[in-house]
Amino acid sequence: MPAARHPHLIERLPQVRGRLAAEAPIGPFTWFRVGGPAEVLFRPADEVDLASFLAALDPAVPVTVIGAGSNLIVRDRGVPGVVVRLARGFGAIAVEPDGVIAGAAALDVTVAETAAEAGLDGLAFLSGIPGSVGGAVAMNAGAYGNEVKDVLDWAEIVTRDGQRVRLDAVALAFAYRSARLPPGAIVTRARLRARPGDRATIAAEMARIRSAREATQPTRARTGGSTFKNPEDAKAWELIDAAGCRGLARGRAQVSEKHCNFLLNLGGATAADIEGLGEEVRRRVHAATGVTLEWEIRRIGIPAGGLTGVAP
Ligand code: FAD
């Protein structure tokens, strides 16, 4: 007797206007360019499509959202359930006299540039953060003394059961590189405050940010930005350096020589190489300094079994 056919998840999903794809590679959407496929990748057409899909989706199916993939490791065996990626339909930016309303898929740099062109000051810090607005809200992204929490008026989310809700900054309980979103919630839009300013001054500030980054970070590499959060009263990179991890390698993954809180895919690394290297750094930092580093990079999906050895 032939074995009973096990239907793929995609065959029992609600109808959508956007796009559904089975076993879709998602590593290419991330800066590290590693990792296995999404069991199903969903690109909703718009907020209504997303909300009605989630309302009709079996609550037992896990849902994971990815943004621009600039703070993300997708593990090698892929991500079970539905991975949502917001794209067209979520990228609009509306300029108001004292702020911007940006779709979650808009890139932070585009928001910063749009605000600057409109003569709005206060969002230049976003110009150096290579993520999307959704990721910036979820991570409370920040740089040079400014964070999303300082400028956010509200964020609109779709909850896992398909409700559309507007939350203010207090409800989001922002903390260092985190926001308290309801489990499974997806940010769809946010309003960021700004104030009228001088275009030339804002442009100069953005140019200063760009050159400061070029000088200190591997901005063109396959990386996930800062790997670990800065512990209270310490800099993660200093602890990593003190533990002798600058340049440490595992497989084709390496701790950046230029900024040692950045991990690099030198080309051909697996997610296990990168995550394993991060764990080795944590172990060595703890042994050398007694401090346990906390991951800032989010890791999603199922790891490949086993880790490769650390290069000498
Ligand atoms: P992703 O990396 O795709 O996802 C990160 C997390 O956000 C995941 O948990 C994901 O589920 C969640 N998420 C994404 N979109 C949504 C959404 N729509 N709704 C709900 N949750 C969502 N970060 C800083 O804060 N400051 C910096 O100065 C900085 N510099 C960086 C420099 C480089 C070269 C790189 C590669 C990264 C840097 N980062 C920095 C990290 C990263 O850019 C930020 O964390 C960014 O906010 C992540 O956004 P993303 O869209 O890429 O999110």
Short mmCIF file of C-alpha atoms and ligand atoms in Angstrom, two decimals:
data_model
loop_
_atom_site.label_atom_id
_atom_site.label_comp_id
_atom_site.label_asym_id
_atom_site.label_seq_id
_atom_site.Cartn_x
_atom_site.Cartn_y
_atom_site.Cartn_z
CA MET A 1 0.00 0.00 0.00
CA PRO A 2 1.45 3.44 -0.86
CA ALA A 3 2.34 5.60 2.16
CA ALA A 4 -0.30 8.23 2.98
CA ARG A 5 0.68 11.60 1.49
CA HIS A 6 1.35 14.22 4.16
CA PRO A 7 -0.03 17.52 2.84
CA HIS A 8 2.35 20.48 2.96
CA LEU A 9 1.39 23.35 5.26
CA ILE A 10 0.80 25.57 2.22
CA GLU A 11 -2.13 23.39 1.22
CA ARG A 12 -4.09 24.24 4.36
CA LEU A 13 -3.53 27.99 4.54
CA PRO A 14 -6.21 30.67 4.12
CA GLN A 15 -6.63 32.37 0.73
CA VAL A 16 -4.60 35.54 0.26
CA ARG A 17 -4.22 38.35 -2.26
CA GLY A 18 -0.47 38.47 -1.69
CA ARG A 19 2.01 35.67 -2.38
CA LEU A 20 2.57 32.34 -0.64
CA ALA A 21 5.55 30.13 -1.45
CA ALA A 22 6.47 26.72 -0.05
CA GLU A 23 10.01 25.93 1.11
CA ALA A 24 11.16 29.39 0.06
CA PRO A 25 14.79 30.39 0.69
CA ILE A 26 14.95 33.34 3.10
CA GLY A 27 18.71 33.47 3.75
CA PRO A 28 19.11 35.71 0.67
CA PHE A 29 16.89 38.30 2.39
CA THR A 30 19.35 38.57 5.27
CA TRP A 31 22.64 40.39 5.52
CA PHE A 32 24.45 37.20 6.58
CA ARG A 33 23.08 35.32 3.51
CA VAL A 34 22.79 32.03 5.40
CA GLY A 35 20.09 29.65 6.52
CA GLY A 36 17.44 27.26 5.35
CA PRO A 37 14.02 27.91 3.83
CA ALA A 38 10.74 29.11 5.31
CA GLU A 39 8.22 26.27 5.39
CA VAL A 40 5.92 28.89 3.86
CA LEU A 41 6.86 32.44 2.95
CA PHE A 42 3.96 34.91 2.94
CA ARG A 43 4.23 38.33 1.31
CA PRO A 44 0.93 40.03 2.12
CA ALA A 45 -0.53 42.49 -0.37
CA ASP A 46 -1.45 44.97 2.34
CA GLU A 47 -2.53 45.28 5.97
CA VAL A 48 -6.04 43.94 5.33
CA ASP A 49 -4.63 40.87 3.56
CA LEU A 50 -2.24 40.27 6.48
CA ALA A 51 -4.95 40.71 9.13
CA SER A 52 -7.49 38.44 7.44
CA PHE A 53 -4.84 35.76 6.83
CA LEU A 54 -3.79 35.77 10.49
CA ALA A 55 -7.42 35.78 11.70
CA ALA A 56 -8.14 32.65 9.65
CA LEU A 57 -4.82 30.89 10.29
CA ASP A 58 -4.77 27.86 12.62
CA PRO A 59 -3.43 29.31 15.92
CA ALA A 60 -1.08 26.31 16.21
CA VAL A 61 0.92 27.41 13.14
CA PRO A 62 3.99 29.43 14.18
CA VAL A 63 4.37 32.84 12.55
CA THR A 64 7.70 34.66 12.30
CA VAL A 65 8.22 38.09 10.74
CA ILE A 66 11.43 39.23 9.12
CA GLY A 67 12.34 42.74 8.06
CA ALA A 68 15.47 43.72 6.16
CA GLY A 69 17.35 40.85 7.82
CA SER A 70 20.10 43.10 9.17
CA ASN A 71 19.99 41.73 12.72
CA LEU A 72 19.09 38.17 11.97
CA ILE A 73 20.55 34.68 11.67
CA VAL A 74 18.30 32.20 9.88
CA ARG A 75 19.36 28.76 11.08
CA ASP A 76 20.41 26.06 8.62
CA ARG A 77 17.38 23.81 8.77
CA GLY A 78 14.99 26.66 8.08
CA VAL A 79 12.00 28.14 9.82
CA PRO A 80 8.87 26.07 10.50
CA GLY A 81 5.44 27.59 9.97
CA VAL A 82 4.78 30.83 8.14
CA VAL A 83 7.44 33.50 7.69
CA VAL A 84 5.96 36.90 6.89
CA ARG A 85 7.96 39.37 4.86
CA LEU A 86 6.45 42.79 4.31
CA ALA A 87 7.35 44.36 1.01
CA ARG A 88 5.34 46.36 -1.52
CA GLY A 89 2.19 47.67 0.12
CA PHE A 90 4.05 48.41 3.36
CA GLY A 91 6.66 50.88 2.17
CA ALA A 92 4.82 54.20 1.93
CA ILE A 93 6.18 57.24 3.77
CA ALA A 94 3.90 60.23 4.44
CA VAL A 95 5.44 63.51 5.54
CA GLU A 96 3.58 65.64 8.11
CA PRO A 97 4.62 69.03 9.52
CA ASP A 98 6.07 67.43 12.68
CA GLY A 99 6.89 63.88 11.71
CA VAL A 100 6.56 61.03 9.26
CA ILE A 101 4.27 58.04 9.05
CA ALA A 102 6.22 55.16 7.57
CA GLY A 103 5.22 51.69 6.48
CA ALA A 104 7.05 48.87 8.25
CA ALA A 105 8.89 47.82 5.09
CA ALA A 106 10.33 51.30 4.47
CA LEU A 107 14.05 51.31 5.07
CA ASP A 108 15.33 53.44 7.95
CA VAL A 109 17.70 55.23 5.58
CA THR A 110 14.81 56.13 3.24
CA VAL A 111 12.84 57.52 6.18
CA ALA A 112 15.86 59.59 7.25
CA GLU A 113 16.42 60.88 3.72
CA THR A 114 12.73 61.68 3.19
CA ALA A 115 12.59 63.60 6.46
CA ALA A 116 15.80 65.46 5.59
CA GLU A 117 14.49 66.46 2.16
CA ALA A 118 11.32 67.78 3.83
CA GLY A 119 13.43 69.82 6.25
CA LEU A 120 12.52 67.67 9.26
CA ASP A 121 15.17 67.18 11.89
CA GLY A 122 15.53 64.44 14.54
CA LEU A 123 15.58 61.31 12.38
CA ALA A 124 19.10 61.56 10.93
CA PHE A 125 20.27 58.82 13.31
CA LEU A 126 18.20 56.33 11.30
CA SER A 127 20.32 56.98 8.21
CA GLY A 128 23.08 54.65 9.41
CA ILE A 129 20.86 51.76 10.50
CA PRO A 130 20.39 49.31 7.64
CA GLY A 131 17.04 47.88 8.76
CA SER A 132 13.36 48.49 8.08
CA VAL A 133 10.94 50.54 10.17
CA GLY A 134 9.29 47.34 11.48
CA GLY A 135 12.65 46.01 12.62
CA ALA A 136 13.58 49.40 14.09
CA VAL A 137 10.44 49.40 16.25
CA ALA A 138 10.84 45.74 17.29
CA MET A 139 14.53 46.27 18.17
CA ASN A 140 14.25 49.86 19.48
CA ALA A 141 17.06 50.59 17.04
CA GLY A 142 19.37 53.41 17.93
CA ALA A 143 22.65 55.10 17.23
CA TYR A 144 24.69 58.08 18.41
CA GLY A 145 22.55 58.65 21.51
CA ASN A 146 19.14 58.42 19.81
CA GLU A 147 16.74 55.49 19.83
CA VAL A 148 13.37 54.80 18.25
CA LYS A 149 11.78 55.14 21.68
CA ASP A 150 12.74 58.86 21.70
CA VAL A 151 10.84 59.63 18.48
CA LEU A 152 7.98 57.12 18.26
CA ASP A 153 4.42 58.46 18.63
CA TRP A 154 2.70 55.19 17.80
CA ALA A 155 3.08 51.92 15.96
CA GLU A 156 0.29 49.98 14.32
CA ILE A 157 0.43 46.24 14.64
CA VAL A 158 -1.51 43.22 13.48
CA THR A 159 -1.78 40.70 16.29
CA ARG A 160 -1.33 36.95 15.79
CA ASP A 161 -5.13 36.56 15.74
CA GLY A 162 -5.54 39.27 13.10
CA GLN A 163 -6.56 42.33 15.17
CA ARG A 164 -5.30 45.70 13.99
CA VAL A 165 -4.17 47.76 16.99
CA ARG A 166 -2.40 51.10 17.49
CA LEU A 167 0.10 51.18 20.40
CA ASP A 168 1.85 54.20 21.87
CA ALA A 169 5.44 54.24 23.09
CA VAL A 170 4.38 53.51 26.69
CA ALA A 171 2.52 50.36 25.65
CA LEU A 172 5.58 49.20 23.72
CA ALA A 173 7.69 49.39 26.91
CA PHE A 174 10.89 50.08 24.99
CA ALA A 175 14.14 48.96 26.56
CA TYR A 176 17.70 48.67 25.25
CA ARG A 177 17.34 47.06 21.79
CA SER A 178 13.87 45.69 22.52
CA ALA A 179 10.19 46.53 22.54
CA ARG A 180 7.40 44.63 24.24
CA LEU A 181 5.25 43.53 21.30
CA PRO A 182 2.46 41.02 21.90
CA PRO A 183 3.71 37.52 20.93
CA GLY A 184 3.48 37.05 17.17
CA ALA A 185 2.52 40.71 16.53
CA ILE A 186 3.66 42.33 13.29
CA VAL A 187 4.36 46.06 13.09
CA THR A 188 2.80 47.51 9.95
CA ARG A 189 3.27 51.31 10.32
CA ALA A 190 4.78 53.79 12.70
CA ARG A 191 4.66 57.52 13.30
CA LEU A 192 8.00 59.09 14.10
CA ARG A 193 8.24 62.63 15.49
CA ALA A 194 10.51 65.22 13.97
CA ARG A 195 10.87 69.00 14.11
CA PRO A 196 11.44 71.60 11.44
CA GLY A 197 15.15 72.07 10.80
CA ASP A 198 17.67 73.33 8.32
CA ARG A 199 18.11 70.99 5.34
CA ALA A 200 21.84 71.67 4.94
CA THR A 201 22.52 71.02 8.64
CA ILE A 202 20.58 67.75 8.56
CA ALA A 203 22.38 66.65 5.38
CA ALA A 204 25.74 67.44 7.02
CA GLU A 205 24.75 65.36 10.06
CA MET A 206 23.86 62.42 7.82
CA ALA A 207 27.17 62.71 5.98
CA ARG A 208 28.99 62.74 9.33
CA ILE A 209 27.15 59.57 10.40
CA ARG A 210 28.02 57.87 7.09
CA SER A 211 31.73 58.56 7.36
CA ALA A 212 31.87 57.63 11.07
CA ARG A 213 30.35 54.25 10.18
CA GLU A 214 32.63 53.66 7.22
CA ALA A 215 35.60 54.31 9.49
CA THR A 216 34.56 51.98 12.32
CA GLN A 217 32.31 49.24 10.93
CA PRO A 218 32.46 46.62 8.16
CA THR A 219 29.43 48.23 6.49
CA ARG A 220 29.74 46.33 3.20
CA ALA A 221 30.25 42.89 4.70
CA ARG A 222 27.88 39.98 5.26
CA THR A 223 27.21 40.74 8.90
CA GLY A 224 24.39 41.23 11.37
CA GLY A 225 25.63 44.43 12.99
CA SER A 226 26.28 44.36 16.73
CA THR A 227 26.16 40.74 17.82
CA PHE A 228 25.83 41.27 21.57
CA LYS A 229 24.17 43.95 23.67
CA ASN A 230 26.45 46.20 25.67
CA PRO A 231 26.30 45.03 29.30
CA GLU A 232 25.66 47.65 32.04
CA ASP A 233 28.67 49.97 32.23
CA ALA A 234 30.69 48.05 29.62
CA LYS A 235 31.15 47.83 25.88
CA ALA A 236 30.68 44.39 24.36
CA TRP A 237 33.49 45.00 21.84
CA GLU A 238 35.98 45.84 24.60
CA LEU A 239 35.16 42.62 26.49
CA ILE A 240 35.46 40.60 23.25
CA ASP A 241 38.80 42.23 22.51
CA ALA A 242 40.01 41.64 26.09
CA ALA A 243 39.10 37.95 25.74
CA GLY A 244 41.33 37.74 22.65
CA CYS A 245 38.51 37.07 20.20
CA ARG A 246 39.25 39.73 17.57
CA GLY A 247 39.69 37.82 14.30
CA LEU A 248 38.62 34.47 15.83
CA ALA A 249 37.20 32.14 13.15
CA ARG A 250 34.94 29.12 12.94
CA GLY A 251 34.45 27.59 9.53
CA ARG A 252 33.91 30.52 7.18
CA ALA A 253 32.67 32.81 9.98
CA GLN A 254 34.95 35.33 11.64
CA VAL A 255 34.91 37.97 14.35
CA SER A 256 35.55 41.22 12.48
CA GLU A 257 39.04 42.65 12.85
CA LYS A 258 37.59 46.13 12.31
CA HIS A 259 34.79 45.99 14.91
CA CYS A 260 34.95 42.93 17.09
CA ASN A 261 31.29 42.99 18.13
CA PHE A 262 30.50 42.22 14.46
CA LEU A 263 30.56 38.66 13.10
CA LEU A 264 31.24 38.13 9.40
CA ASN A 265 30.31 35.54 6.83
CA LEU A 266 33.52 35.42 4.81
CA GLY A 267 31.62 33.60 2.05
CA GLY A 268 30.34 30.05 2.38
CA ALA A 269 29.68 30.15 6.15
CA THR A 270 26.72 28.24 7.55
CA ALA A 271 24.39 29.61 10.19
CA ALA A 272 25.94 27.02 12.55
CA ASP A 273 29.41 28.49 11.88
CA ILE A 274 28.18 31.99 12.73
CA GLU A 275 26.04 31.13 15.74
CA GLY A 276 28.67 28.68 17.01
CA LEU A 277 31.31 31.39 16.73
CA GLY A 278 29.07 33.75 18.69
CA GLU A 279 28.62 31.11 21.41
CA GLU A 280 32.40 30.56 21.53
CA VAL A 281 32.91 34.32 21.96
CA ARG A 282 30.38 34.33 24.81
CA ARG A 283 32.20 31.40 26.46
CA ARG A 284 35.60 33.05 26.16
CA VAL A 285 34.36 36.44 27.36
CA HIS A 286 32.75 34.79 30.38
CA ALA A 287 35.93 32.85 31.15
CA ALA A 288 38.10 35.96 30.81
CA THR A 289 35.90 38.60 32.44
CA GLY A 290 33.02 36.87 34.28
CA VAL A 291 30.50 38.76 32.10
CA THR A 292 27.82 36.81 30.22
CA LEU A 293 27.12 38.54 26.92
CA GLU A 294 23.51 38.62 25.74
CA TRP A 295 22.75 38.15 22.04
CA GLU A 296 21.40 41.25 20.29
CA ILE A 297 21.13 39.42 16.95
CA ARG A 298 17.89 37.46 16.70
CA ARG A 299 18.21 33.83 15.68
CA ILE A 300 15.27 32.03 14.11
CA GLY A 301 14.61 28.50 12.92
CA ILE A 302 16.05 25.07 13.54
CA PRO A 303 19.82 24.63 13.88
CA ALA A 304 21.75 21.97 11.98
CA GLY A 305 22.95 19.27 14.35
CA GLY A 306 26.48 19.76 15.66
CA LEU A 307 28.94 22.61 15.38
CA THR A 308 32.21 22.80 13.49
CA GLY A 309 35.51 23.30 15.30
CA VAL A 310 37.13 26.64 16.11
CA ALA A 311 40.06 27.52 13.89
CA PRO A 312 43.31 28.16 15.75
P1 FAD B 1 15.40 41.97 10.99
O1 FAD B 1 16.88 41.82 11.16
O2 FAD B 1 14.78 41.39 9.79
O3 FAD B 1 14.67 41.38 12.28
C1 FAD B 1 15.14 41.73 13.58
C2 FAD B 1 14.00 41.46 14.58
O4 FAD B 1 12.94 42.37 14.31
C3 FAD B 1 13.41 40.06 14.45
O5 FAD B 1 13.10 39.59 15.75
C4 FAD B 1 12.14 40.27 13.63
O6 FAD B 1 11.15 39.30 13.93
C5 FAD B 1 11.73 41.66 14.12
N1 FAD B 1 10.95 42.37 13.10
C6 FAD B 1 11.33 42.76 11.86
N2 FAD B 1 10.33 43.37 11.23
C7 FAD B 1 9.27 43.35 12.08
C8 FAD B 1 7.92 43.81 11.99
N3 FAD B 1 7.45 44.40 10.90
N4 FAD B 1 7.11 43.60 13.07
C9 FAD B 1 7.56 42.99 14.18
N5 FAD B 1 8.82 42.54 14.33
C10 FAD B 1 9.66 42.72 13.28
N6 FAD B 1 21.10 48.46 14.97
C11 FAD B 1 21.02 49.53 15.77
O7 FAD B 1 20.11 49.62 16.60
N7 FAD B 1 21.93 50.54 15.67
C12 FAD B 1 22.93 50.52 14.78
O8 FAD B 1 23.70 51.46 14.73
C13 FAD B 1 23.04 49.38 13.90
N8 FAD B 1 24.05 49.31 12.98
C14 FAD B 1 24.08 48.23 12.14
C15 FAD B 1 25.10 48.18 11.16
C16 FAD B 1 25.17 47.11 10.29
C17 FAD B 1 26.26 47.08 9.23
C18 FAD B 1 24.22 46.07 10.38
C19 FAD B 1 24.24 44.90 9.43
C20 FAD B 1 23.22 46.09 11.35
C21 FAD B 1 23.15 47.18 12.24
N9 FAD B 1 22.16 47.26 13.23
C22 FAD B 1 22.08 48.35 14.04
C23 FAD B 1 21.20 46.16 13.41
C24 FAD B 1 19.91 46.28 12.62
O9 FAD B 1 20.08 47.10 11.48
C25 FAD B 1 18.75 46.80 13.46
O10 FAD B 1 18.50 45.98 14.58
C26 FAD B 1 17.47 46.92 12.66
O11 FAD B 1 16.51 47.64 13.41
C27 FAD B 1 16.88 45.56 12.29
O12 FAD B 1 15.83 45.79 11.37
P2 FAD B 1 15.49 44.74 10.24
O13 FAD B 1 14.34 45.26 9.47
O14 FAD B 1 16.71 44.39 9.48
O15 FAD B 1 15.00 43.51 11.12
#
